[in-house]
Each structure stands twice: as structure tokens, then as C-alpha cells.
Amino acid sequence: MKQFFKFMFASMLGTFLTLVILFFIALGFVMVLISISTTEEVSVAKNSVLQISLDQPIFDRTPKIPFFMEVGKKIGLFDILKNIKKAKSDDNIKGIYLDITYVPTGLAMIDEIRNALLDFKTSGKPVISYSEYYTQGAYYLASVSDK
């Protein structure tokens, strides 16, 4: 009977120590993920131009999952619209430059971006578009541009 309790308590102690070690490893992993996902404050120099390159698929919302580490940063429609709205009131930004050579998104999202650009133009700042060739969506988006 003495041997039974000796092995049982040794197994319990080993299990407890393993759980404690795994807890601290998981806690460290979570802390690393939190430190990675924090955003930095961006400062904009005077007379800057906001460059928007729409060469990747646009999602409704930017993925906030820290495990989402594919090639290239994924951006959401709400972030694009929010940044165009910020650029409208930012005195350091003098205009928007659109690179719309390849716009892999639907017309509904293009229309939302176009409406935001029309609102941006009410500030008197120019919108300039560039494309090597124009698809129907790219041409529709570029129709709001000054040049």
C-alpha cells in the first residue's frame, strides 16, 4: 500500500509541475502576441501625399488576428475609408495618389472608395490616379481624379 501512495503522489506532482510550466509558456506566448499586435503612432511630414495602392484583395474589415501572417499586409475597406477621412482634415496631407493598375475587388467596394474620395475632394485637395491599364473598376475609380 505504501508503494501505491508513493507512485500516486509522484504522478500527481509531475502532472502539477507540467501544468505550471505549460501555463507560464502559454502566458509568455500570449504576451508576445499582444506586444506584436500593438500599433505604432504614425507621424506625417508636412506636404505629404497619401499613396493608396489597391493591388491586393480588399476585405470588409482588416483581419486583427495576430496569427494572420501571410505575404503582404491585408487591409480592410473600413480602414481605407477611415484613412481617407483622416487625410481630408489633416493639414500635412496635400493630396491623394491612387495606384490602380490592378484593382481585385468588386464594384460595390470601389463605389464606397470613390464616394470617400469625392468627399475628400470637398477639402480642395487633389486626387491623382495612375494606372498602366484601366479595367472597368479602375476607370470608374479614376473618374473622380483631377489628373
PDB file of C-alpha atoms in Angstrom:
ATOM      1  CA  MET A   1       0.000   0.000   0.000  1.00  0.00           C
ATOM      2  CA  LYS A   2       2.914   2.311   0.768  1.00  0.00           C
ATOM      3  CA  GLN A   3       4.253   1.888  -2.799  1.00  0.00           C
ATOM      4  CA  PHE A   4       0.853   2.785  -4.281  1.00  0.00           C
ATOM      5  CA  PHE A   5       0.692   6.153  -2.488  1.00  0.00           C
ATOM      6  CA  LYS A   6       4.319   6.900  -3.328  1.00  0.00           C
ATOM      7  CA  PHE A   7       3.705   6.432  -7.072  1.00  0.00           C
ATOM      8  CA  MET A   8       0.328   8.191  -6.979  1.00  0.00           C
ATOM      9  CA  PHE A   9       1.745  11.324  -5.288  1.00  0.00           C
ATOM     10  CA  ALA A  10       4.770  11.302  -7.614  1.00  0.00           C
ATOM     11  CA  SER A  11       2.440  11.192 -10.618  1.00  0.00           C
ATOM     12  CA  MET A  12       0.302  13.999  -9.180  1.00  0.00           C
ATOM     13  CA  LEU A  13       3.395  16.135  -8.525  1.00  0.00           C
ATOM     14  CA  GLY A  14       4.675  15.531 -12.058  1.00  0.00           C
ATOM     15  CA  THR A  15       1.303  16.450 -13.541  1.00  0.00           C
ATOM     16  CA  PHE A  16       1.102  19.599 -11.414  1.00  0.00           C
ATOM     17  CA  LEU A  17       4.624  20.726 -12.373  1.00  0.00           C
ATOM     18  CA  THR A  18       3.887  20.093 -16.062  1.00  0.00           C
ATOM     19  CA  LEU A  19       0.715  22.182 -15.865  1.00  0.00           C
ATOM     20  CA  VAL A  20       2.578  25.037 -14.151  1.00  0.00           C
ATOM     21  CA  ILE A  21       5.319  25.016 -16.790  1.00  0.00           C
ATOM     22  CA  LEU A  22       2.772  24.917 -19.634  1.00  0.00           C
ATOM     23  CA  PHE A  23       0.867  27.799 -18.026  1.00  0.00           C
ATOM     24  CA  PHE A  24       3.971  30.009 -18.000  1.00  0.00           C
ATOM     25  CA  ILE A  25       4.835  29.060 -21.585  1.00  0.00           C
ATOM     26  CA  ALA A  26       1.288  29.927 -22.705  1.00  0.00           C
ATOM     27  CA  LEU A  27       1.403  33.184 -20.718  1.00  0.00           C
ATOM     28  CA  GLY A  28       4.665  34.135 -22.443  1.00  0.00           C
ATOM     29  CA  PHE A  29       3.186  33.277 -25.845  1.00  0.00           C
ATOM     30  CA  VAL A  30       0.146  35.478 -25.188  1.00  0.00           C
ATOM     31  CA  MET A  31       2.362  38.354 -24.038  1.00  0.00           C
ATOM     32  CA  VAL A  32       4.431  38.104 -27.233  1.00  0.00           C
ATOM     33  CA  LEU A  33       1.272  38.145 -29.361  1.00  0.00           C
ATOM     34  CA  ILE A  34      -0.038  41.199 -27.529  1.00  0.00           C
ATOM     35  CA  SER A  35       3.251  43.047 -27.995  1.00  0.00           C
ATOM     36  CA  ILE A  36       3.249  42.195 -31.724  1.00  0.00           C
ATOM     37  CA  SER A  37      -0.302  43.383 -32.276  1.00  0.00           C
ATOM     38  CA  THR A  38       0.182  46.859 -30.786  1.00  0.00           C
ATOM     39  CA  THR A  39       0.162  49.650 -33.336  1.00  0.00           C
ATOM     40  CA  GLU A  40       2.667  52.439 -33.541  1.00  0.00           C
ATOM     41  CA  GLU A  41       1.826  56.118 -33.752  1.00  0.00           C
ATOM     42  CA  VAL A  42       2.420  57.402 -37.269  1.00  0.00           C
ATOM     43  CA  SER A  43       3.653  60.934 -37.833  1.00  0.00           C
ATOM     44  CA  VAL A  44       3.031  62.629 -41.165  1.00  0.00           C
ATOM     45  CA  ALA A  45       5.561  65.099 -42.556  1.00  0.00           C
ATOM     46  CA  LYS A  46       4.413  68.408 -43.988  1.00  0.00           C
ATOM     47  CA  ASN A  47       3.359  68.482 -47.661  1.00  0.00           C
ATOM     48  CA  SER A  48       2.881  64.710 -47.770  1.00  0.00           C
ATOM     49  CA  VAL A  49       0.763  62.836 -50.286  1.00  0.00           C
ATOM     50  CA  LEU A  50      -1.268  59.815 -49.203  1.00  0.00           C
ATOM     51  CA  GLN A  51      -0.471  56.960 -51.585  1.00  0.00           C
ATOM     52  CA  ILE A  52      -3.185  54.330 -51.906  1.00  0.00           C
ATOM     53  CA  SER A  53      -2.226  51.212 -53.812  1.00  0.00           C
ATOM     54  CA  LEU A  54      -5.174  48.903 -54.415  1.00  0.00           C
ATOM     55  CA  ASP A  55      -3.238  45.910 -55.756  1.00  0.00           C
ATOM     56  CA  GLN A  56      -4.407  43.373 -53.157  1.00  0.00           C
ATOM     57  CA  PRO A  57      -7.851  41.988 -52.394  1.00  0.00           C
ATOM     58  CA  ILE A  58      -9.821  44.285 -50.095  1.00  0.00           C
ATOM     59  CA  PHE A  59     -11.693  42.775 -47.176  1.00  0.00           C
ATOM     60  CA  ASP A  60     -14.638  44.325 -45.344  1.00  0.00           C
ATOM     61  CA  ARG A  61     -12.516  44.605 -42.205  1.00  0.00           C
ATOM     62  CA  THR A  62      -8.802  44.323 -41.652  1.00  0.00           C
ATOM     63  CA  PRO A  63      -8.005  40.974 -40.010  1.00  0.00           C
ATOM     64  CA  LYS A  64      -6.888  41.607 -36.415  1.00  0.00           C
ATOM     65  CA  ILE A  65      -5.740  38.036 -35.758  1.00  0.00           C
ATOM     66  CA  PRO A  66      -2.021  38.059 -34.880  1.00  0.00           C
ATOM     67  CA  PHE A  67      -1.597  34.614 -36.455  1.00  0.00           C
ATOM     68  CA  PHE A  68      -2.627  36.062 -39.836  1.00  0.00           C
ATOM     69  CA  MET A  69       0.885  36.315 -41.246  1.00  0.00           C
ATOM     70  CA  GLU A  70       0.695  35.852 -44.985  1.00  0.00           C
ATOM     71  CA  VAL A  71       2.812  37.603 -47.559  1.00  0.00           C
ATOM     72  CA  GLY A  72       1.738  41.237 -47.657  1.00  0.00           C
ATOM     73  CA  LYS A  73      -0.473  43.075 -45.223  1.00  0.00           C
ATOM     74  CA  LYS A  74      -4.198  42.630 -45.684  1.00  0.00           C
ATOM     75  CA  ILE A  75      -6.253  45.790 -45.461  1.00  0.00           C
ATOM     76  CA  GLY A  76      -9.940  46.304 -44.971  1.00  0.00           C
ATOM     77  CA  LEU A  77     -12.400  48.681 -46.582  1.00  0.00           C
ATOM     78  CA  PHE A  78     -13.189  50.395 -43.283  1.00  0.00           C
ATOM     79  CA  ASP A  79      -9.501  51.240 -42.760  1.00  0.00           C
ATOM     80  CA  ILE A  80      -9.224  52.664 -46.274  1.00  0.00           C
ATOM     81  CA  LEU A  81     -12.307  54.833 -45.756  1.00  0.00           C
ATOM     82  CA  LYS A  82     -11.138  55.901 -42.283  1.00  0.00           C
ATOM     83  CA  ASN A  83      -7.714  56.957 -43.593  1.00  0.00           C
ATOM     84  CA  ILE A  84      -9.210  58.908 -46.497  1.00  0.00           C
ATOM     85  CA  LYS A  85     -11.423  60.714 -43.984  1.00  0.00           C
ATOM     86  CA  LYS A  86      -8.395  61.449 -41.753  1.00  0.00           C
ATOM     87  CA  ALA A  87      -6.457  62.755 -44.766  1.00  0.00           C
ATOM     88  CA  LYS A  88      -9.274  65.191 -45.511  1.00  0.00           C
ATOM     89  CA  SER A  89      -8.802  67.012 -42.202  1.00  0.00           C
ATOM     90  CA  ASP A  90      -5.015  66.565 -41.887  1.00  0.00           C
ATOM     91  CA  ASP A  91      -3.204  69.775 -42.851  1.00  0.00           C
ATOM     92  CA  ASN A  92       0.036  67.873 -43.515  1.00  0.00           C
ATOM     93  CA  ILE A  93      -1.534  65.842 -46.331  1.00  0.00           C
ATOM     94  CA  LYS A  94      -1.795  67.837 -49.554  1.00  0.00           C
ATOM     95  CA  GLY A  95      -3.443  65.211 -51.761  1.00  0.00           C
ATOM     96  CA  ILE A  96      -4.030  61.552 -52.592  1.00  0.00           C
ATOM     97  CA  TYR A  97      -2.166  59.480 -55.161  1.00  0.00           C
ATOM     98  CA  LEU A  98      -4.030  56.365 -56.359  1.00  0.00           C
ATOM     99  CA  ASP A  99      -2.133  53.469 -57.895  1.00  0.00           C
ATOM    100  CA  ILE A 100      -4.947  51.495 -59.510  1.00  0.00           C
ATOM    101  CA  THR A 101      -3.119  49.364 -62.052  1.00  0.00           C
ATOM    102  CA  TYR A 102      -4.802  46.269 -60.664  1.00  0.00           C
ATOM    103  CA  VAL A 103      -7.930  46.513 -58.507  1.00  0.00           C
ATOM    104  CA  PRO A 104      -9.008  42.988 -57.494  1.00  0.00           C
ATOM    105  CA  THR A 105     -12.301  43.901 -55.818  1.00  0.00           C
ATOM    106  CA  GLY A 106     -15.939  44.315 -56.688  1.00  0.00           C
ATOM    107  CA  LEU A 107     -17.746  47.404 -57.878  1.00  0.00           C
ATOM    108  CA  ALA A 108     -19.558  47.876 -54.558  1.00  0.00           C
ATOM    109  CA  MET A 109     -16.278  48.408 -52.683  1.00  0.00           C
ATOM    110  CA  ILE A 110     -14.912  50.549 -55.496  1.00  0.00           C
ATOM    111  CA  ASP A 111     -18.046  52.690 -55.261  1.00  0.00           C
ATOM    112  CA  GLU A 112     -17.531  53.129 -51.489  1.00  0.00           C
ATOM    113  CA  ILE A 113     -13.921  54.210 -52.036  1.00  0.00           C
ATOM    114  CA  ARG A 114     -14.995  56.538 -54.856  1.00  0.00           C
ATOM    115  CA  ASN A 115     -17.611  58.176 -52.619  1.00  0.00           C
ATOM    116  CA  ALA A 116     -14.983  58.693 -49.912  1.00  0.00           C
ATOM    117  CA  LEU A 117     -12.680  60.278 -52.493  1.00  0.00           C
ATOM    118  CA  LEU A 118     -15.479  62.585 -53.653  1.00  0.00           C
ATOM    119  CA  ASP A 119     -15.930  63.648 -50.026  1.00  0.00           C
ATOM    120  CA  PHE A 120     -12.151  64.134 -49.756  1.00  0.00           C
ATOM    121  CA  LYS A 121     -12.182  66.443 -52.775  1.00  0.00           C
ATOM    122  CA  THR A 122     -14.537  68.847 -50.965  1.00  0.00           C
ATOM    123  CA  SER A 123     -11.473  69.849 -48.906  1.00  0.00           C
ATOM    124  CA  GLY A 124      -9.911  71.322 -52.056  1.00  0.00           C
ATOM    125  CA  LYS A 125      -7.075  68.796 -52.117  1.00  0.00           C
ATOM    126  CA  PRO A 126      -6.276  66.996 -55.399  1.00  0.00           C
ATOM    127  CA  VAL A 127      -6.642  63.314 -56.221  1.00  0.00           C
ATOM    128  CA  ILE A 128      -4.209  61.937 -58.790  1.00  0.00           C
ATOM    129  CA  SER A 129      -4.559  58.473 -60.352  1.00  0.00           C
ATOM    130  CA  TYR A 130      -2.057  56.275 -62.132  1.00  0.00           C
ATOM    131  CA  SER A 131      -2.552  53.009 -63.954  1.00  0.00           C
ATOM    132  CA  GLU A 132      -0.691  51.103 -66.629  1.00  0.00           C
ATOM    133  CA  TYR A 133      -4.057  49.940 -67.986  1.00  0.00           C
ATOM    134  CA  TYR A 134      -7.603  50.594 -66.854  1.00  0.00           C
ATOM    135  CA  THR A 135     -10.135  47.925 -66.082  1.00  0.00           C
ATOM    136  CA  GLN A 136     -13.760  48.983 -65.785  1.00  0.00           C
ATOM    137  CA  GLY A 137     -13.491  49.266 -61.992  1.00  0.00           C
ATOM    138  CA  ALA A 138     -10.191  51.143 -62.142  1.00  0.00           C
ATOM    139  CA  TYR A 139     -11.590  53.560 -64.724  1.00  0.00           C
ATOM    140  CA  TYR A 140     -14.664  54.176 -62.555  1.00  0.00           C
ATOM    141  CA  LEU A 141     -12.427  54.891 -59.556  1.00  0.00           C
ATOM    142  CA  ALA A 142     -10.133  57.117 -61.593  1.00  0.00           C
ATOM    143  CA  SER A 143     -13.065  59.188 -62.846  1.00  0.00           C
ATOM    144  CA  VAL A 144     -13.035  61.088 -59.559  1.00  0.00           C
ATOM    145  CA  SER A 145      -9.391  62.137 -60.044  1.00  0.00           C
ATOM    146  CA  ASP A 146      -8.117  65.563 -61.026  1.00  0.00           C
ATOM    147  CA  LYS A 147      -5.307  64.080 -63.123  1.00  0.00           C
TER     148      LYS A 147
END
